[in-house]
Backbone as ProteinMPNN parsed JSONL, in Angstrom:
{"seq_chain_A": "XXXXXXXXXXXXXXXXXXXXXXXXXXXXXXXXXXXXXXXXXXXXXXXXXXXXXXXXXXXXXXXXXXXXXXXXXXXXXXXXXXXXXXXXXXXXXXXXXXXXXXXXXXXXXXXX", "coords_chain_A": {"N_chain_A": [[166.198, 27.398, 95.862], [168.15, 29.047, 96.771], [170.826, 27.596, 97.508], [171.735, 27.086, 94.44], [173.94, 27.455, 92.215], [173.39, 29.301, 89.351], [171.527, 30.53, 89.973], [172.563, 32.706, 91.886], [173.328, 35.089, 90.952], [170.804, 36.733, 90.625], [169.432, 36.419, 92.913], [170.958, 38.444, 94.189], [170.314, 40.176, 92.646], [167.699, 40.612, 93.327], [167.602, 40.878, 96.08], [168.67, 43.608, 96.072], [166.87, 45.354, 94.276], [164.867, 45.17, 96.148], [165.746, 46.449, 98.249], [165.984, 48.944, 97.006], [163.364, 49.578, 96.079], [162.126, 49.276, 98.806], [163.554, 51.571, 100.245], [162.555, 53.776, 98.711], [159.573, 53.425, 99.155], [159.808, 53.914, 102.079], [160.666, 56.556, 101.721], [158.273, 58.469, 101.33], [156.196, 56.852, 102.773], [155.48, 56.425, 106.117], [156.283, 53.239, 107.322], [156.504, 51.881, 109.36], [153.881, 52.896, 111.379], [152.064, 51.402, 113.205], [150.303, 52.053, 115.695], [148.163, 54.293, 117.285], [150.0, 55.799, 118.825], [152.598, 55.499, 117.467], [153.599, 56.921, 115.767], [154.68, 59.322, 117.258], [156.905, 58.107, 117.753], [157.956, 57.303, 115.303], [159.277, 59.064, 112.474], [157.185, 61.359, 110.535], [156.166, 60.909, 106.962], [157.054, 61.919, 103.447], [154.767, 62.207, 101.757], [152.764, 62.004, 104.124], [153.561, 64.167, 105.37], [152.969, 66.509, 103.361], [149.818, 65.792, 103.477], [149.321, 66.517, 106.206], [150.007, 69.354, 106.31], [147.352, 69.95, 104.093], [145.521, 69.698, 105.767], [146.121, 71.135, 107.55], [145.927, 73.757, 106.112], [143.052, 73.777, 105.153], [141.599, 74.376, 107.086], [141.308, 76.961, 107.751], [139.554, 80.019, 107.421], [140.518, 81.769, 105.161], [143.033, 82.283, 102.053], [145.717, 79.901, 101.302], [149.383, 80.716, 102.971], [152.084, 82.365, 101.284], [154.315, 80.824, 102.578], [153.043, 78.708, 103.3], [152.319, 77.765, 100.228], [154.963, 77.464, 99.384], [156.019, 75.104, 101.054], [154.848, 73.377, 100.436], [154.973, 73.448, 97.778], [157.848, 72.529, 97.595], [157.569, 70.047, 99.388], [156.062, 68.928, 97.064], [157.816, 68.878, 95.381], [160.26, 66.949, 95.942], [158.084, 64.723, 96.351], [157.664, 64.168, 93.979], [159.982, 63.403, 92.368], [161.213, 61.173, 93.983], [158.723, 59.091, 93.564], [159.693, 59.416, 90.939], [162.096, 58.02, 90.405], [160.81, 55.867, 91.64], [159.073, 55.001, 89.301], [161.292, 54.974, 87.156], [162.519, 52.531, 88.658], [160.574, 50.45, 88.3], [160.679, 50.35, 85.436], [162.951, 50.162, 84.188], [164.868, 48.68, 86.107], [163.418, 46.724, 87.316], [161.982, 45.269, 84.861], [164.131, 44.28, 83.703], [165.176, 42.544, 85.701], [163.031, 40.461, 85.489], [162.904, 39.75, 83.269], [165.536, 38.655, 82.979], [164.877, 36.41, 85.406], [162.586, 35.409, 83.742], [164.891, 34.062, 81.615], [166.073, 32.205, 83.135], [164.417, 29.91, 83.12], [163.314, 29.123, 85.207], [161.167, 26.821, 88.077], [159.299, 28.001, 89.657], [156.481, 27.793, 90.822], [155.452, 25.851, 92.858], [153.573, 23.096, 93.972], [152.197, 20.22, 95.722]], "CA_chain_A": [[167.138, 27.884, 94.863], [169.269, 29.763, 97.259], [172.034, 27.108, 97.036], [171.699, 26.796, 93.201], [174.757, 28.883, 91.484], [173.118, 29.556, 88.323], [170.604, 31.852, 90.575], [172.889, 33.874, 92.488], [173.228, 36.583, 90.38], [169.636, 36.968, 90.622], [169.423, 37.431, 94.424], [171.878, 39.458, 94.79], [169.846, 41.367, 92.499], [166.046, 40.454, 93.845], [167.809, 41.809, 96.908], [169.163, 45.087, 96.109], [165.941, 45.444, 94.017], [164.177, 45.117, 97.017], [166.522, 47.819, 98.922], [165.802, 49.924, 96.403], [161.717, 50.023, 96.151], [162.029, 49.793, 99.942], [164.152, 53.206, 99.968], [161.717, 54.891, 97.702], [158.655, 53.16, 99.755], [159.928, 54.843, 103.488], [160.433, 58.191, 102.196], [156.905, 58.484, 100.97], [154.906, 56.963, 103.713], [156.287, 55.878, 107.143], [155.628, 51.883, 107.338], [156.677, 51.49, 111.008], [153.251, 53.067, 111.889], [151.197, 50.352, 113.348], [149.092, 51.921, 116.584], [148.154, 55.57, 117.421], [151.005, 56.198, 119.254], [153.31, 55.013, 116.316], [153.904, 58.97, 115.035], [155.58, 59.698, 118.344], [158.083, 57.241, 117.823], [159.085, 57.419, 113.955], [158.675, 60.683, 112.064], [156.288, 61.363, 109.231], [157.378, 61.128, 105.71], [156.448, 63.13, 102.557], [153.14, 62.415, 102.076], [152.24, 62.367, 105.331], [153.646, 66.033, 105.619], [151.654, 66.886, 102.567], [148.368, 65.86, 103.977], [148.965, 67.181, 107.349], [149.888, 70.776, 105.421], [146.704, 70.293, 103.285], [144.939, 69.302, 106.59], [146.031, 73.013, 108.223], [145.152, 75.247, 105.345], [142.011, 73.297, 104.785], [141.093, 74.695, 108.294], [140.816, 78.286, 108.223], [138.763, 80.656, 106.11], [141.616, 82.647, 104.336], [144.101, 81.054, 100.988], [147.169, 79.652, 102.287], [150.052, 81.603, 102.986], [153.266, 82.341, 100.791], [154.873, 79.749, 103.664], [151.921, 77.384, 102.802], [152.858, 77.375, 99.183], [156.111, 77.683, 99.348], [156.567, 73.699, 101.601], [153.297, 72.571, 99.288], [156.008, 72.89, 96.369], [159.144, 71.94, 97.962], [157.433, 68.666, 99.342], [155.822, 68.257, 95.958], [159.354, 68.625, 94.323], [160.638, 65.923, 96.628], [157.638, 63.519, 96.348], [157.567, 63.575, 92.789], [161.352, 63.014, 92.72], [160.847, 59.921, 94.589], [157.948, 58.72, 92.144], [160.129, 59.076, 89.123], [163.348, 57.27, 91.237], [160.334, 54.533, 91.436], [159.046, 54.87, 87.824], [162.751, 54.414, 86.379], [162.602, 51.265, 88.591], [159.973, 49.623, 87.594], [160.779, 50.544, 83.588], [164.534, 49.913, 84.036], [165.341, 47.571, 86.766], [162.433, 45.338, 87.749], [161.883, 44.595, 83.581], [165.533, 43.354, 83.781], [165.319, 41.507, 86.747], [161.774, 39.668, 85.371], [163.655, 39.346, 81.933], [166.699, 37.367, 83.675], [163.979, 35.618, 86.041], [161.834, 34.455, 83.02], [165.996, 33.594, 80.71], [166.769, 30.955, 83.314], [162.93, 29.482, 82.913], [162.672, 27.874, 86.655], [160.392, 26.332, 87.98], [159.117, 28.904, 90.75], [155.108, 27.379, 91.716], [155.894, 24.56, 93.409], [152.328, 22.063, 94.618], [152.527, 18.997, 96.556]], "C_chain_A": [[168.332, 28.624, 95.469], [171.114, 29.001, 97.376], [172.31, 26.902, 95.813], [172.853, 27.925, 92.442], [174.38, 29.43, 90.182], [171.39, 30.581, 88.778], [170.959, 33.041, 91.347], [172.644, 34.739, 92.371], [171.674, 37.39, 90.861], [168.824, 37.031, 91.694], [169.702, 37.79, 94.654], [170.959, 40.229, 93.848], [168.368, 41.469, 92.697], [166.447, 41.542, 94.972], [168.273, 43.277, 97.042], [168.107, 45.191, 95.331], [164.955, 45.568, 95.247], [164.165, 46.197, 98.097], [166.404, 48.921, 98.529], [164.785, 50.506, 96.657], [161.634, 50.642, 97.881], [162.158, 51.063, 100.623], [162.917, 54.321, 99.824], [160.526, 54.915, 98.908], [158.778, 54.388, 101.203], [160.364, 55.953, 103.469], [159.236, 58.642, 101.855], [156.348, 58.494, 102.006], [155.974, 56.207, 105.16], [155.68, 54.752, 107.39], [155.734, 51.081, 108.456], [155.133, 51.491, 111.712], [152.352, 52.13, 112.307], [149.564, 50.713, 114.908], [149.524, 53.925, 116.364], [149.176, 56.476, 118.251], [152.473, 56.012, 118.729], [154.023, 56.62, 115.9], [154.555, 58.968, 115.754], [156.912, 59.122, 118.24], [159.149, 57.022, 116.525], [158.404, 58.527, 113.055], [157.935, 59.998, 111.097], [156.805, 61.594, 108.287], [156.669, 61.769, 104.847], [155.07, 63.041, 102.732], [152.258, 62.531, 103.007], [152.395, 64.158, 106.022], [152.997, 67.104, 105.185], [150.235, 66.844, 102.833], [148.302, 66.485, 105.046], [149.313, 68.503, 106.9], [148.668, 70.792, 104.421], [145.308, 70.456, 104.589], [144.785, 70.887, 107.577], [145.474, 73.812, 107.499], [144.239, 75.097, 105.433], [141.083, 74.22, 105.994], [140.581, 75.816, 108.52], [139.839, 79.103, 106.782], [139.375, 81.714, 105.166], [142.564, 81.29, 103.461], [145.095, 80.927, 102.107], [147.958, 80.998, 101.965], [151.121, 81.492, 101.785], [154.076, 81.104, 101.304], [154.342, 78.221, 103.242], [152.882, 76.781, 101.388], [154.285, 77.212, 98.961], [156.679, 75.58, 100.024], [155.436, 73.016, 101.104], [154.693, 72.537, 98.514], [157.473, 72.294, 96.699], [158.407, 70.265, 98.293], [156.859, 68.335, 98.193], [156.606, 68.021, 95.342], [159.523, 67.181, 95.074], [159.856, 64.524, 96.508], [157.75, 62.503, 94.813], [159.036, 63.104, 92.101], [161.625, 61.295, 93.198], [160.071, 58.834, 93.815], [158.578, 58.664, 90.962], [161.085, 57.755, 89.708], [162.321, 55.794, 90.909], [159.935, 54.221, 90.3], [160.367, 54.113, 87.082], [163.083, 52.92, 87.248], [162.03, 50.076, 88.105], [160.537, 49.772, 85.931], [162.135, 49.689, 83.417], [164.686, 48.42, 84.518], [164.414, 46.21, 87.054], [161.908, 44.674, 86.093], [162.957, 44.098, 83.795], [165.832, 42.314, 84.433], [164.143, 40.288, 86.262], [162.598, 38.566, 83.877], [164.761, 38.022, 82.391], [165.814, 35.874, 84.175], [163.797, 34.335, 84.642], [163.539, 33.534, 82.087], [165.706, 32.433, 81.495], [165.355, 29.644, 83.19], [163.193, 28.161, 84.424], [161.068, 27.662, 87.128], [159.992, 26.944, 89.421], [157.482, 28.624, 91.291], [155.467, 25.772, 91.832], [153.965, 23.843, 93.986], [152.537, 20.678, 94.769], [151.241, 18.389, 96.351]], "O_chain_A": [[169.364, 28.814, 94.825], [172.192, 29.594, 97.342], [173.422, 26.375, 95.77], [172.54, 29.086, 92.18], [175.245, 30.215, 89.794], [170.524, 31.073, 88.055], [170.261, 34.035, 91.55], [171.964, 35.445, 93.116], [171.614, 38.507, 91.375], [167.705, 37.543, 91.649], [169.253, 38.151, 95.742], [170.727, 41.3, 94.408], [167.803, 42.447, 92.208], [165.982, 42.681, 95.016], [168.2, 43.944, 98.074], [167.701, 44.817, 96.431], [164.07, 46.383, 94.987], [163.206, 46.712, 98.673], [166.589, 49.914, 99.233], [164.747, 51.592, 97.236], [161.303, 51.765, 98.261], [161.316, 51.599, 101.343], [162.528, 55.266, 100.51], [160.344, 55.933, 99.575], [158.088, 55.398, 101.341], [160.581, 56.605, 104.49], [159.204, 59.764, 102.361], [155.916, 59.533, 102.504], [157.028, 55.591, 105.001], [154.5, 54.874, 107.715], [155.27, 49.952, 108.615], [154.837, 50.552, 112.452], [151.54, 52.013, 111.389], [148.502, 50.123, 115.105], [150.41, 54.563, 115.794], [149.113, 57.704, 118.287], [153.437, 56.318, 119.431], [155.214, 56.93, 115.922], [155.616, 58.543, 115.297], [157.919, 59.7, 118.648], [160.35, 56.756, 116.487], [157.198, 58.764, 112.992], [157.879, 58.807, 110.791], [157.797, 62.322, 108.265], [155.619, 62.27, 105.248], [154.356, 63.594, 103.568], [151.148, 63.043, 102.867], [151.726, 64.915, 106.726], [152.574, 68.106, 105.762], [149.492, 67.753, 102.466], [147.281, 67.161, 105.174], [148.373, 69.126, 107.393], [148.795, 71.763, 103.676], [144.321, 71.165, 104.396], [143.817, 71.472, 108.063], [144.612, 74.584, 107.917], [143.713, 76.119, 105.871], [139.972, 74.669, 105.714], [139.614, 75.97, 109.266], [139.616, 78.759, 105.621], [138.659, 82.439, 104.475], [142.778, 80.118, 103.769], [145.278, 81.462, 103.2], [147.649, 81.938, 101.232], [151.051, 80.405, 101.21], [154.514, 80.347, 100.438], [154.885, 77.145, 102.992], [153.719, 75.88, 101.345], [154.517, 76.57, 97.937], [157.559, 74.948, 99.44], [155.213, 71.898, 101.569], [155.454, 71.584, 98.684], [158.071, 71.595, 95.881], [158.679, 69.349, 97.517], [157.062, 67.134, 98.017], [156.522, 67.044, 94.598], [158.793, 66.278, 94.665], [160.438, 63.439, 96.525], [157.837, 61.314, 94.51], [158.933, 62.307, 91.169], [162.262, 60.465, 92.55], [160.635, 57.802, 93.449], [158.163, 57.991, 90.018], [160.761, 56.599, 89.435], [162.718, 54.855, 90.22], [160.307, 53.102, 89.945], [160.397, 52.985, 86.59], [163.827, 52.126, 86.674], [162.566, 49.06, 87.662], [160.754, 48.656, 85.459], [162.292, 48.742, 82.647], [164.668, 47.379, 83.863], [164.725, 45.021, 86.998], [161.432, 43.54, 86.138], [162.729, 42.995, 84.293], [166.512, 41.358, 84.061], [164.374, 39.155, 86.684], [162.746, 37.367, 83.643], [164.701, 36.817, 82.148], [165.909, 34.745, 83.695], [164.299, 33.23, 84.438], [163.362, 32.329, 81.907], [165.131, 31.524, 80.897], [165.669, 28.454, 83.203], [163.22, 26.934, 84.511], [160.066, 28.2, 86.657], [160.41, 26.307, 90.388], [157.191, 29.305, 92.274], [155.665, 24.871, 91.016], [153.283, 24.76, 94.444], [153.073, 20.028, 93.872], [150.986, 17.297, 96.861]]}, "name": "protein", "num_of_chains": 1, "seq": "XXXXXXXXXXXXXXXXXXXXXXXXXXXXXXXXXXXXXXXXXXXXXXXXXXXXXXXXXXXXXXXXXXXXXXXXXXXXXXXXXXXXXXXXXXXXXXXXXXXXXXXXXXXXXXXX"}
């Protein structure tokens, strides 16, 4: 379909749809990581900051600190920030894009 002009529109917006989730996806979790020496090489992203801060307090026998709570709620602001950003895509953009998809009614399972 990529030479078909009555689909353009609709990769140009699969693809920036795709740029988008992606976005959302690599500030969440870092998706580079593939061996144990992976961390060293591309930082950690929210949730990964969050567990390794739930991973320290968890450790000692006193509550967390003021400090503790204090980058507990800032990265929770931030993750859940991120989570809506992806919420309003799915609701918004990826219904729109499915909606268009299903208008032009192609013929997208192909078997030989």
């Amino acid at each position: 379909y990529k030479d078909d002009e009555k689909v353009k529109d609709l990769l140009i917006q699969a693809k920036e749809l795709k740029e988008q989730l992606t976005a959302v996806e690599e500030a969440l979790y870092q998706t580079k990581n593939r061996s144990n020496q992976d961390p060293l090489n591309f930082p950690i992203r929210l949730t990964n900051k969050l567990g390794h801060l739930v991973s320290l307090v968890t450790m000692d026998d006193f509550p967390p600190t003021a400090q503790d709570l204090a980058v507990k709620n800032e990265l929770s602001a931030k993750i859940n920030a991120k989570l809506g950003e992806f919420d309003q895509l799915m609701n918004d953009k990826v219904k729109a894009f499915n909606k268009a998809f299903n208008d032009l009614q192609l013929n997208y399972l192909f078997t030989d």
